[in-house]
Structure formats: structure tokens, C-alpha cells
């Protein structure tokens, strides 16, 4: 995690909440003031007058909201995107239970060994899980699947052919990149 001191810390206040380990600091644009809040005990934000030398005498990092149940994280040596299902704080050891399973056993991860997932990582993982539920790899379609374009989830289109070499689906005689359509119904789930 990048550390900020001096003018760099002051610049960072313009866009981020910064953390010195004990307190949080932010810039209130409307009042043109710096505000602070203590982390423990949790105090409401208060206006404070700070001498500029204060920012040169300490190191700051960007504040990251603590994890909570339902958050998406990247864990397990930063290789798996999973959802937090439970928080376990046992003394100084902090673990999270996740929805990632190996051999039907849900896995716990060290809080310090994970980070919050980006919106793109979350979307990719949700897409992967949709395909995994029907026993397919991500973006693997079959003839008879019903899909929607990414930009219009109201149009239902029938997949005529899937080319795994091109990773493309043929719809209405035209090929589209498989990642440009979302599955609506898989051929296996249709009732005849």
C-alpha cells in the first residue's frame, strides 16, 4: 500500500480519506476545512486546524473500509474472486469465511491476504459462475442457447452455432464475440 507524506499527503486529501494508523483525515470542500475522526473509539467527523508540518511528520495511507459480509474480495494468493460469508476475529488473527469451496469445503482466508474486488472482477466472476452452474467454461455456448446482447437485455436471441476456435456465436447468420452476449437460458434448461 502506497504511503504518503508531506505535500503528497495534502494532495491526496483532495480526493481520498487518508489514515495515519490511529485517525482518519479528509478534506471538506464545502467548508474548505480538514476533518478528522478517530478509528477507535469511532468518533464522528470533526473540524480540525492542523499545521502543515503535521503532514510532514507522519506517514499516511489511503483508508479502506473494513470488510463486511457480502463484500466481494480477491483472496487465496490473489487468484480467486469470492464473496465474504462470515467474519472471524479471534484476537489479533482476522479471518473471513468465503463462498469459495474446494472439495465441498468452504475456505477461510486471512484478511491481510485479500483485497476488495473491482467491479470488473465481480462481473467476470458472476459470469463465470453462471456458466459453471451448467457445467461449462466461461463464454461456452451451445446451439439452442438463448442469449441477450450486452446493451439490451430485452432482446432474446437464439444461438445457431458456437465456434470455440473463434469464441464466437452465430445468431441470425452473423457471428458475434461470445463475450458480447449474456446467457438468458441454456439449452439444457429448456423444457420440451
PDB file of N, CA and C in Angstrom, residues 66-159:
ATOM      1  N   UNK A  66     -13.483  -1.366   6.252  1.00  0.00           N
ATOM      2  CA  UNK A  66     -13.326  -2.755   6.690  1.00  0.00           C
ATOM      3  C   UNK A  66     -14.274  -3.678   5.923  1.00  0.00           C
ATOM      4  N   UNK A  67     -13.866  -4.921   5.784  1.00  0.00           N
ATOM      5  CA  UNK A  67     -14.701  -5.900   5.086  1.00  0.00           C
ATOM      6  C   UNK A  67     -15.959  -6.194   5.888  1.00  0.00           C
ATOM      7  N   UNK A  68     -17.027  -6.509   5.162  1.00  0.00           N
ATOM      8  CA  UNK A  68     -18.272  -6.922   5.815  1.00  0.00           C
ATOM      9  C   UNK A  68     -18.873  -8.076   5.012  1.00  0.00           C
ATOM     10  N   UNK A  69     -19.788  -8.794   5.629  1.00  0.00           N
ATOM     11  CA  UNK A  69     -20.445  -9.921   4.968  1.00  0.00           C
ATOM     12  C   UNK A  69     -21.130  -9.412   3.700  1.00  0.00           C
ATOM     13  N   UNK A  70     -20.909 -10.127   2.606  1.00  0.00           N
ATOM     14  CA  UNK A  70     -21.485  -9.740   1.321  1.00  0.00           C
ATOM     15  C   UNK A  70     -20.499  -9.056   0.396  1.00  0.00           C
ATOM     16  N   UNK A  71     -19.375  -8.555   0.941  1.00  0.00           N
ATOM     17  CA  UNK A  71     -18.356  -7.930   0.094  1.00  0.00           C
ATOM     18  C   UNK A  71     -17.701  -8.977  -0.797  1.00  0.00           C
ATOM     19  N   UNK A  72     -17.270  -8.556  -1.961  1.00  0.00           N
ATOM     20  CA  UNK A  72     -16.507  -9.414  -2.866  1.00  0.00           C
ATOM     21  C   UNK A  72     -15.029  -9.114  -2.672  1.00  0.00           C
ATOM     22  N   UNK A  73     -14.220 -10.160  -2.561  1.00  0.00           N
ATOM     23  CA  UNK A  73     -12.784  -9.993  -2.355  1.00  0.00           C
ATOM     24  C   UNK A  73     -11.999 -10.863  -3.334  1.00  0.00           C
ATOM     25  N   UNK A  74     -10.740 -10.491  -3.512  1.00  0.00           N
ATOM     26  CA  UNK A  74      -9.791 -11.326  -4.242  1.00  0.00           C
ATOM     27  C   UNK A  74      -8.881 -11.905  -3.172  1.00  0.00           C
ATOM     28  N   UNK A  75      -8.850 -13.231  -3.064  1.00  0.00           N
ATOM     29  CA  UNK A  75      -8.119 -13.889  -1.983  1.00  0.00           C
ATOM     30  C   UNK A  75      -7.360 -15.099  -2.515  1.00  0.00           C
ATOM     31  N   UNK A  76      -6.811 -15.865  -1.587  1.00  0.00           N
ATOM     32  CA  UNK A  76      -6.085 -17.093  -1.897  1.00  0.00           C
ATOM     33  C   UNK A  76      -4.971 -16.808  -2.907  1.00  0.00           C
ATOM     34  N   UNK A  77      -3.985 -16.056  -2.411  1.00  0.00           N
ATOM     35  CA  UNK A  77      -2.824 -15.633  -3.214  1.00  0.00           C
ATOM     36  C   UNK A  77      -3.255 -14.805  -4.412  1.00  0.00           C
ATOM     37  N   UNK A  78      -4.345 -14.047  -4.219  1.00  0.00           N
ATOM     38  CA  UNK A  78      -4.889 -13.134  -5.238  1.00  0.00           C
ATOM     39  C   UNK A  78      -5.287 -13.861  -6.521  1.00  0.00           C
ATOM     40  N   UNK A  79      -5.779 -15.106  -6.369  1.00  0.00           N
ATOM     41  CA  UNK A  79      -6.165 -15.890  -7.547  1.00  0.00           C
ATOM     42  C   UNK A  79      -7.667 -16.144  -7.642  1.00  0.00           C
ATOM     43  N   UNK A  80      -8.411 -15.955  -6.556  1.00  0.00           N
ATOM     44  CA  UNK A  80      -9.839 -16.282  -6.561  1.00  0.00           C
ATOM     45  C   UNK A  80     -10.673 -15.076  -6.140  1.00  0.00           C
ATOM     46  N   UNK A  81     -11.737 -14.846  -6.896  1.00  0.00           N
ATOM     47  CA  UNK A  81     -12.712 -13.818  -6.525  1.00  0.00           C
ATOM     48  C   UNK A  81     -13.846 -14.541  -5.812  1.00  0.00           C
ATOM     49  N   UNK A  82     -14.148 -14.115  -4.589  1.00  0.00           N
ATOM     50  CA  UNK A  82     -15.186 -14.793  -3.812  1.00  0.00           C
ATOM     51  C   UNK A  82     -15.907 -13.784  -2.923  1.00  0.00           C
ATOM     52  N   UNK A  83     -17.001 -14.242  -2.349  1.00  0.00           N
ATOM     53  CA  UNK A  83     -17.830 -13.374  -1.525  1.00  0.00           C
ATOM     54  C   UNK A  83     -17.636 -13.724  -0.053  1.00  0.00           C
ATOM     55  N   UNK A  84     -17.567 -12.695   0.785  1.00  0.00           N
ATOM     56  CA  UNK A  84     -17.411 -12.888   2.227  1.00  0.00           C
ATOM     57  C   UNK A  84     -18.743 -13.372   2.793  1.00  0.00           C
ATOM     58  N   UNK A  85     -18.707 -14.502   3.520  1.00  0.00           N
ATOM     59  CA  UNK A  85     -19.926 -15.054   4.116  1.00  0.00           C
ATOM     60  C   UNK A  85     -19.944 -14.911   5.636  1.00  0.00           C
ATOM     61  N   UNK A  86     -18.762 -14.708   6.233  1.00  0.00           N
ATOM     62  CA  UNK A  86     -18.681 -14.614   7.692  1.00  0.00           C
ATOM     63  C   UNK A  86     -17.363 -13.950   8.068  1.00  0.00           C
ATOM     64  N   UNK A  87     -17.378 -13.177   9.153  1.00  0.00           N
ATOM     65  CA  UNK A  87     -16.161 -12.552   9.674  1.00  0.00           C
ATOM     66  C   UNK A  87     -15.765 -13.259  10.957  1.00  0.00           C
ATOM     67  N   UNK A  88     -14.506 -13.636  11.083  1.00  0.00           N
ATOM     68  CA  UNK A  88     -13.994 -14.292  12.286  1.00  0.00           C
ATOM     69  C   UNK A  88     -12.815 -13.495  12.804  1.00  0.00           C
ATOM     70  N   UNK A  89     -13.021 -12.782  13.899  1.00  0.00           N
ATOM     71  CA  UNK A  89     -11.933 -12.031  14.508  1.00  0.00           C
ATOM     72  C   UNK A  89     -11.597 -12.693  15.832  1.00  0.00           C
ATOM     73  N   UNK A  90     -10.497 -13.438  15.856  1.00  0.00           N
ATOM     74  CA  UNK A  90     -10.072 -14.144  17.059  1.00  0.00           C
ATOM     75  C   UNK A  90      -8.776 -13.511  17.542  1.00  0.00           C
ATOM     76  N   UNK A  91      -8.896 -12.588  18.489  1.00  0.00           N
ATOM     77  CA  UNK A  91      -7.715 -11.883  18.976  1.00  0.00           C
ATOM     78  C   UNK A  91      -7.116 -11.042  17.863  1.00  0.00           C
ATOM     79  N   UNK A  92      -5.829 -11.219  17.628  1.00  0.00           N
ATOM     80  CA  UNK A  92      -5.164 -10.437  16.581  1.00  0.00           C
ATOM     81  C   UNK A  92      -5.311 -11.090  15.208  1.00  0.00           C
ATOM     82  N   UNK A  93      -5.795 -12.330  15.166  1.00  0.00           N
ATOM     83  CA  UNK A  93      -5.975 -13.022  13.882  1.00  0.00           C
ATOM     84  C   UNK A  93      -7.348 -12.692  13.320  1.00  0.00           C
ATOM     85  N   UNK A  94      -7.355 -12.257  12.072  1.00  0.00           N
ATOM     86  CA  UNK A  94      -8.614 -11.901  11.424  1.00  0.00           C
ATOM     87  C   UNK A  94      -8.779 -12.758  10.180  1.00  0.00           C
ATOM     88  N   UNK A  95      -9.861 -13.521  10.162  1.00  0.00           N
ATOM     89  CA  UNK A  95     -10.155 -14.390   9.032  1.00  0.00           C
ATOM     90  C   UNK A  95     -11.546 -14.090   8.509  1.00  0.00           C
ATOM     91  N   UNK A  96     -11.747 -14.406   7.239  1.00  0.00           N
ATOM     92  CA  UNK A  96     -13.078 -14.319   6.650  1.00  0.00           C
ATOM     93  C   UNK A  96     -13.423 -15.684   6.080  1.00  0.00           C
ATOM     94  N   UNK A  97     -14.677 -16.056   6.209  1.00  0.00           N
ATOM     95  CA  UNK A  97     -15.169 -17.247   5.522  1.00  0.00           C
ATOM     96  C   UNK A  97     -15.692 -16.771   4.178  1.00  0.00           C
ATOM     97  N   UNK A  98     -15.475 -17.586   3.152  1.00  0.00           N
ATOM     98  CA  UNK A  98     -15.877 -17.197   1.802  1.00  0.00           C
ATOM     99  C   UNK A  98     -16.776 -18.256   1.188  1.00  0.00           C
ATOM    100  N   UNK A  99     -17.345 -17.910   0.050  1.00  0.00           N
ATOM    101  CA  UNK A  99     -18.171 -18.880  -0.672  1.00  0.00           C
ATOM    102  C   UNK A  99     -17.337 -19.695  -1.657  1.00  0.00           C
ATOM    103  N   UNK A 100     -16.020 -19.594  -1.568  1.00  0.00           N
ATOM    104  CA  UNK A 100     -15.133 -20.395  -2.413  1.00  0.00           C
ATOM    105  C   UNK A 100     -14.935 -21.752  -1.740  1.00  0.00           C
ATOM    106  N   UNK A 101     -15.195 -22.825  -2.483  1.00  0.00           N
ATOM    107  CA  UNK A 101     -15.108 -24.168  -1.906  1.00  0.00           C
ATOM    108  C   UNK A 101     -14.135 -25.040  -2.684  1.00  0.00           C
ATOM    109  N   UNK A 102     -13.414 -25.882  -1.945  1.00  0.00           N
ATOM    110  CA  UNK A 102     -12.553 -26.907  -2.524  1.00  0.00           C
ATOM    111  C   UNK A 102     -13.051 -28.233  -1.973  1.00  0.00           C
ATOM    112  N   UNK A 103     -13.431 -29.149  -2.857  1.00  0.00           N
ATOM    113  CA  UNK A 103     -13.985 -30.447  -2.444  1.00  0.00           C
ATOM    114  C   UNK A 103     -15.138 -30.270  -1.448  1.00  0.00           C
ATOM    115  N   UNK A 104     -16.061 -29.370  -1.754  1.00  0.00           N
ATOM    116  CA  UNK A 104     -17.247 -29.083  -0.940  1.00  0.00           C
ATOM    117  C   UNK A 104     -16.940 -28.527   0.450  1.00  0.00           C
ATOM    118  N   UNK A 105     -15.714 -28.053   0.678  1.00  0.00           N
ATOM    119  CA  UNK A 105     -15.358 -27.413   1.945  1.00  0.00           C
ATOM    120  C   UNK A 105     -15.121 -25.928   1.690  1.00  0.00           C
ATOM    121  N   UNK A 106     -15.925 -25.095   2.333  1.00  0.00           N
ATOM    122  CA  UNK A 106     -15.752 -23.654   2.166  1.00  0.00           C
ATOM    123  C   UNK A 106     -14.441 -23.222   2.806  1.00  0.00           C
ATOM    124  N   UNK A 107     -13.783 -22.258   2.186  1.00  0.00           N
ATOM    125  CA  UNK A 107     -12.441 -21.868   2.587  1.00  0.00           C
ATOM    126  C   UNK A 107     -12.436 -20.556   3.369  1.00  0.00           C
ATOM    127  N   UNK A 108     -11.540 -20.503   4.365  1.00  0.00           N
ATOM    128  CA  UNK A 108     -11.318 -19.276   5.133  1.00  0.00           C
ATOM    129  C   UNK A 108     -10.064 -18.604   4.593  1.00  0.00           C
ATOM    130  N   UNK A 109     -10.043 -17.282   4.646  1.00  0.00           N
ATOM    131  CA  UNK A 109      -8.890 -16.527   4.156  1.00  0.00           C
ATOM    132  C   UNK A 109      -8.458 -15.518   5.210  1.00  0.00           C
ATOM    133  N   UNK A 110      -7.164 -15.273   5.279  1.00  0.00           N
ATOM    134  CA  UNK A 110      -6.614 -14.252   6.156  1.00  0.00           C
ATOM    135  C   UNK A 110      -6.994 -12.884   5.588  1.00  0.00           C
ATOM    136  N   UNK A 111      -7.532 -12.008   6.419  1.00  0.00           N
ATOM    137  CA  UNK A 111      -7.954 -10.678   5.964  1.00  0.00           C
ATOM    138  C   UNK A 111      -6.793  -9.931   5.317  1.00  0.00           C
ATOM    139  N   UNK A 112      -5.593 -10.098   5.862  1.00  0.00           N
ATOM    140  CA  UNK A 112      -4.430  -9.385   5.321  1.00  0.00           C
ATOM    141  C   UNK A 112      -3.980  -9.935   3.974  1.00  0.00           C
ATOM    142  N   UNK A 113      -4.471 -11.097   3.595  1.00  0.00           N
ATOM    143  CA  UNK A 113      -4.088 -11.704   2.323  1.00  0.00           C
ATOM    144  C   UNK A 113      -5.122 -11.509   1.234  1.00  0.00           C
ATOM    145  N   UNK A 114      -6.016 -10.538   1.418  1.00  0.00           N
ATOM    146  CA  UNK A 114      -7.030 -10.306   0.390  1.00  0.00           C
ATOM    147  C   UNK A 114      -7.280  -8.812   0.226  1.00  0.00           C
ATOM    148  N   UNK A 115      -7.950  -8.483  -0.848  1.00  0.00           N
ATOM    149  CA  UNK A 115      -8.330  -7.093  -1.114  1.00  0.00           C
ATOM    150  C   UNK A 115      -9.734  -7.092  -1.685  1.00  0.00           C
ATOM    151  N   UNK A 116     -10.391  -5.937  -1.643  1.00  0.00           N
ATOM    152  CA  UNK A 116     -11.726  -5.833  -2.231  1.00  0.00           C
ATOM    153  C   UNK A 116     -11.616  -5.977  -3.741  1.00  0.00           C
ATOM    154  N   UNK A 117     -12.552  -6.690  -4.321  1.00  0.00           N
ATOM    155  CA  UNK A 117     -12.564  -6.908  -5.769  1.00  0.00           C
ATOM    156  C   UNK A 117     -13.095  -5.668  -6.482  1.00  0.00           C
ATOM    157  N   UNK A 118     -12.608  -5.450  -7.700  1.00  0.00           N
ATOM    158  CA  UNK A 118     -13.101  -4.339  -8.516  1.00  0.00           C
ATOM    159  C   UNK A 118     -14.445  -4.736  -9.128  1.00  0.00           C
ATOM    160  N   UNK A 119     -15.177  -3.756  -9.635  1.00  0.00           N
ATOM    161  CA  UNK A 119     -16.470  -4.038 -10.277  1.00  0.00           C
ATOM    162  C   UNK A 119     -16.297  -4.976 -11.467  1.00  0.00           C
ATOM    163  N   UNK A 120     -15.204  -4.808 -12.224  1.00  0.00           N
ATOM    164  CA  UNK A 120     -14.951  -5.678 -13.378  1.00  0.00           C
ATOM    165  C   UNK A 120     -14.688  -7.117 -12.929  1.00  0.00           C
ATOM    166  N   UNK A 121     -13.907  -7.286 -11.858  1.00  0.00           N
ATOM    167  CA  UNK A 121     -13.624  -8.627 -11.343  1.00  0.00           C
ATOM    168  C   UNK A 121     -14.899  -9.300 -10.840  1.00  0.00           C
ATOM    169  N   UNK A 122     -15.756  -8.539 -10.193  1.00  0.00           N
ATOM    170  CA  UNK A 122     -17.021  -9.088  -9.685  1.00  0.00           C
ATOM    171  C   UNK A 122     -17.905  -9.531 -10.844  1.00  0.00           C
ATOM    172  N   UNK A 123     -18.035  -8.683 -11.860  1.00  0.00           N
ATOM    173  CA  UNK A 123     -18.870  -9.023 -13.027  1.00  0.00           C
ATOM    174  C   UNK A 123     -18.340 -10.270 -13.724  1.00  0.00           C
ATOM    175  N   UNK A 124     -17.023 -10.370 -13.874  1.00  0.00           N
ATOM    176  CA  UNK A 124     -16.416 -11.535 -14.530  1.00  0.00           C
ATOM    177  C   UNK A 124     -16.672 -12.807 -13.720  1.00  0.00           C
ATOM    178  N   UNK A 125     -16.554 -12.715 -12.391  1.00  0.00           N
ATOM    179  CA  UNK A 125     -16.780 -13.888 -11.547  1.00  0.00           C
ATOM    180  C   UNK A 125     -18.245 -14.320 -11.571  1.00  0.00           C
ATOM    181  N   UNK A 126     -19.167 -13.361 -11.541  1.00  0.00           N
ATOM    182  CA  UNK A 126     -20.591 -13.711 -11.618  1.00  0.00           C
ATOM    183  C   UNK A 126     -20.891 -14.402 -12.943  1.00  0.00           C
ATOM    184  N   UNK A 127     -20.294 -13.920 -14.026  1.00  0.00           N
ATOM    185  CA  UNK A 127     -20.486 -14.540 -15.342  1.00  0.00           C
ATOM    186  C   UNK A 127     -19.915 -15.963 -15.346  1.00  0.00           C
ATOM    187  N   UNK A 128     -18.722 -16.126 -14.774  1.00  0.00           N
ATOM    188  CA  UNK A 128     -18.099 -17.454 -14.713  1.00  0.00           C
ATOM    189  C   UNK A 128     -18.994 -18.430 -13.955  1.00  0.00           C
ATOM    190  N   UNK A 129     -19.593 -17.970 -12.861  1.00  0.00           N
ATOM    191  CA  UNK A 129     -20.446 -18.836 -12.047  1.00  0.00           C
ATOM    192  C   UNK A 129     -21.716 -19.257 -12.783  1.00  0.00           C
ATOM    193  N   UNK A 130     -22.257 -18.364 -13.612  1.00  0.00           N
ATOM    194  CA  UNK A 130     -23.449 -18.704 -14.404  1.00  0.00           C
ATOM    195  C   UNK A 130     -23.136 -19.890 -15.311  1.00  0.00           C
ATOM    196  N   UNK A 131     -21.992 -19.842 -15.981  1.00  0.00           N
ATOM    197  CA  UNK A 131     -21.612 -20.929 -16.883  1.00  0.00           C
ATOM    198  C   UNK A 131     -21.237 -22.191 -16.105  1.00  0.00           C
ATOM    199  N   UNK A 132     -20.573 -22.017 -14.972  1.00  0.00           N
ATOM    200  CA  UNK A 132     -20.152 -23.170 -14.173  1.00  0.00           C
ATOM    201  C   UNK A 132     -21.354 -23.979 -13.680  1.00  0.00           C
ATOM    202  N   UNK A 133     -22.465 -23.304 -13.372  1.00  0.00           N
ATOM    203  CA  UNK A 133     -23.669 -23.994 -12.880  1.00  0.00           C
ATOM    204  C   UNK A 133     -24.183 -25.046 -13.856  1.00  0.00           C
ATOM    205  N   UNK A 134     -23.965 -24.823 -15.153  1.00  0.00           N
ATOM    206  CA  UNK A 134     -24.438 -25.786 -16.153  1.00  0.00           C
ATOM    207  C   UNK A 134     -23.284 -26.626 -16.702  1.00  0.00           C
ATOM    208  N   UNK A 135     -22.135 -26.579 -16.017  1.00  0.00           N
ATOM    209  CA  UNK A 135     -21.010 -27.428 -16.401  1.00  0.00           C
ATOM    210  C   UNK A 135     -20.226 -26.947 -17.609  1.00  0.00           C
ATOM    211  N   UNK A 136     -20.219 -25.661 -17.839  1.00  0.00           N
ATOM    212  CA  UNK A 136     -19.486 -25.115 -18.984  1.00  0.00           C
ATOM    213  C   UNK A 136     -18.403 -24.152 -18.526  1.00  0.00           C
ATOM    214  N   UNK A 137     -17.432 -23.948 -19.416  1.00  0.00           N
ATOM    215  CA  UNK A 137     -16.430 -22.923 -19.149  1.00  0.00           C
ATOM    216  C   UNK A 137     -17.023 -21.570 -19.526  1.00  0.00           C
ATOM    217  N   UNK A 138     -16.420 -20.523 -19.055  1.00  0.00           N
ATOM    218  CA  UNK A 138     -16.945 -19.182 -19.316  1.00  0.00           C
ATOM    219  C   UNK A 138     -17.015 -18.917 -20.818  1.00  0.00           C
ATOM    220  N   UNK A 139     -18.115 -18.327 -21.258  1.00  0.00           N
ATOM    221  CA  UNK A 139     -18.385 -17.981 -22.662  1.00  0.00           C
ATOM    222  C   UNK A 139     -18.500 -19.198 -23.586  1.00  0.00           C
ATOM    223  N   UNK A 140     -18.781 -20.367 -23.020  1.00  0.00           N
ATOM    224  CA  UNK A 140     -19.003 -21.567 -23.843  1.00  0.00           C
ATOM    225  C   UNK A 140     -20.509 -21.700 -24.087  1.00  0.00           C
ATOM    226  N   UNK A 141     -20.901 -21.525 -25.337  1.00  0.00           N
ATOM    227  CA  UNK A 141     -22.309 -21.624 -25.700  1.00  0.00           C
ATOM    228  C   UNK A 141     -22.549 -22.881 -26.513  1.00  0.00           C
ATOM    229  N   UNK A 142     -23.824 -23.242 -26.652  1.00  0.00           N
ATOM    230  CA  UNK A 142     -24.222 -24.386 -27.472  1.00  0.00           C
ATOM    231  C   UNK A 142     -25.389 -23.968 -28.349  1.00  0.00           C
ATOM    232  N   UNK A 143     -25.568 -24.720 -29.420  1.00  0.00           N
ATOM    233  CA  UNK A 143     -26.714 -24.488 -30.290  1.00  0.00           C
ATOM    234  C   UNK A 143     -27.985 -24.632 -29.461  1.00  0.00           C
ATOM    235  N   UNK A 144     -28.894 -23.681 -29.595  1.00  0.00           N
ATOM    236  CA  UNK A 144     -30.149 -23.721 -28.845  1.00  0.00           C
ATOM    237  C   UNK A 144     -30.160 -22.844 -27.609  1.00  0.00           C
ATOM    238  N   UNK A 145     -28.994 -22.323 -27.197  1.00  0.00           N
ATOM    239  CA  UNK A 145     -28.968 -21.386 -26.073  1.00  0.00           C
ATOM    240  C   UNK A 145     -29.687 -20.102 -26.471  1.00  0.00           C
ATOM    241  N   UNK A 146     -30.309 -19.471 -25.511  1.00  0.00           N
ATOM    242  CA  UNK A 146     -30.950 -18.178 -25.740  1.00  0.00           C
ATOM    243  C   UNK A 146     -30.104 -17.129 -25.025  1.00  0.00           C
ATOM    244  N   UNK A 147     -29.758 -16.063 -25.750  1.00  0.00           N
ATOM    245  CA  UNK A 147     -28.879 -15.027 -25.215  1.00  0.00           C
ATOM    246  C   UNK A 147     -29.498 -13.645 -25.402  1.00  0.00           C
ATOM    247  N   UNK A 148     -28.913 -12.669 -24.725  1.00  0.00           N
ATOM    248  CA  UNK A 148     -29.291 -11.267 -24.916  1.00  0.00           C
ATOM    249  C   UNK A 148     -28.023 -10.482 -25.231  1.00  0.00           C
ATOM    250  N   UNK A 149     -28.136  -9.438 -26.057  1.00  0.00           N
ATOM    251  CA  UNK A 149     -26.968  -8.580 -26.288  1.00  0.00           C
ATOM    252  C   UNK A 149     -26.598  -7.853 -24.995  1.00  0.00           C
ATOM    253  N   UNK A 150     -25.319  -7.499 -24.844  1.00  0.00           N
ATOM    254  CA  UNK A 150     -24.887  -6.795 -23.636  1.00  0.00           C
ATOM    255  C   UNK A 150     -25.622  -5.474 -23.444  1.00  0.00           C
ATOM    256  N   UNK A 151     -25.936  -4.806 -24.555  1.00  0.00           N
ATOM    257  CA  UNK A 151     -26.535  -3.475 -24.460  1.00  0.00           C
ATOM    258  C   UNK A 151     -28.066  -3.480 -24.414  1.00  0.00           C
ATOM    259  N   UNK A 152     -28.686  -4.674 -24.485  1.00  0.00           N
ATOM    260  CA  UNK A 152     -30.150  -4.726 -24.482  1.00  0.00           C
ATOM    261  C   UNK A 152     -30.607  -6.070 -23.924  1.00  0.00           C
ATOM    262  N   UNK A 153     -30.964  -6.093 -22.662  1.00  0.00           N
ATOM    263  CA  UNK A 153     -31.356  -7.366 -22.041  1.00  0.00           C
ATOM    264  C   UNK A 153     -32.810  -7.741 -22.311  1.00  0.00           C
ATOM    265  N   UNK A 154     -33.488  -7.003 -23.176  1.00  0.00           N
ATOM    266  CA  UNK A 154     -34.882  -7.320 -23.514  1.00  0.00           C
ATOM    267  C   UNK A 154     -34.985  -8.161 -24.792  1.00  0.00           C
ATOM    268  N   UNK A 155     -33.978  -8.087 -25.668  1.00  0.00           N
ATOM    269  CA  UNK A 155     -33.971  -8.888 -26.897  1.00  0.00           C
ATOM    270  C   UNK A 155     -33.494 -10.297 -26.587  1.00  0.00           C
ATOM    271  N   UNK A 156     -34.288 -11.294 -26.944  1.00  0.00           N
ATOM    272  CA  UNK A 156     -33.884 -12.687 -26.787  1.00  0.00           C
ATOM    273  C   UNK A 156     -33.475 -13.222 -28.153  1.00  0.00           C
ATOM    274  N   UNK A 157     -32.261 -13.755 -28.230  1.00  0.00           N
ATOM    275  CA  UNK A 157     -31.714 -14.248 -29.491  1.00  0.00           C
ATOM    276  C   UNK A 157     -31.335 -15.713 -29.345  1.00  0.00           C
ATOM    277  N   UNK A 158     -31.535 -16.490 -30.403  1.00  0.00           N
ATOM    278  CA  UNK A 158     -31.240 -17.922 -30.387  1.00  0.00           C
ATOM    279  C   UNK A 158     -29.873 -18.178 -31.006  1.00  0.00           C
ATOM    280  N   UNK A 159     -29.027 -18.920 -30.296  1.00  0.00           N
ATOM    281  CA  UNK A 159     -27.701 -19.274 -30.811  1.00  0.00           C
ATOM    282  C   UNK A 159     -27.862 -20.407 -31.813  1.00  0.00           C
TER     283      UNK A 159
END
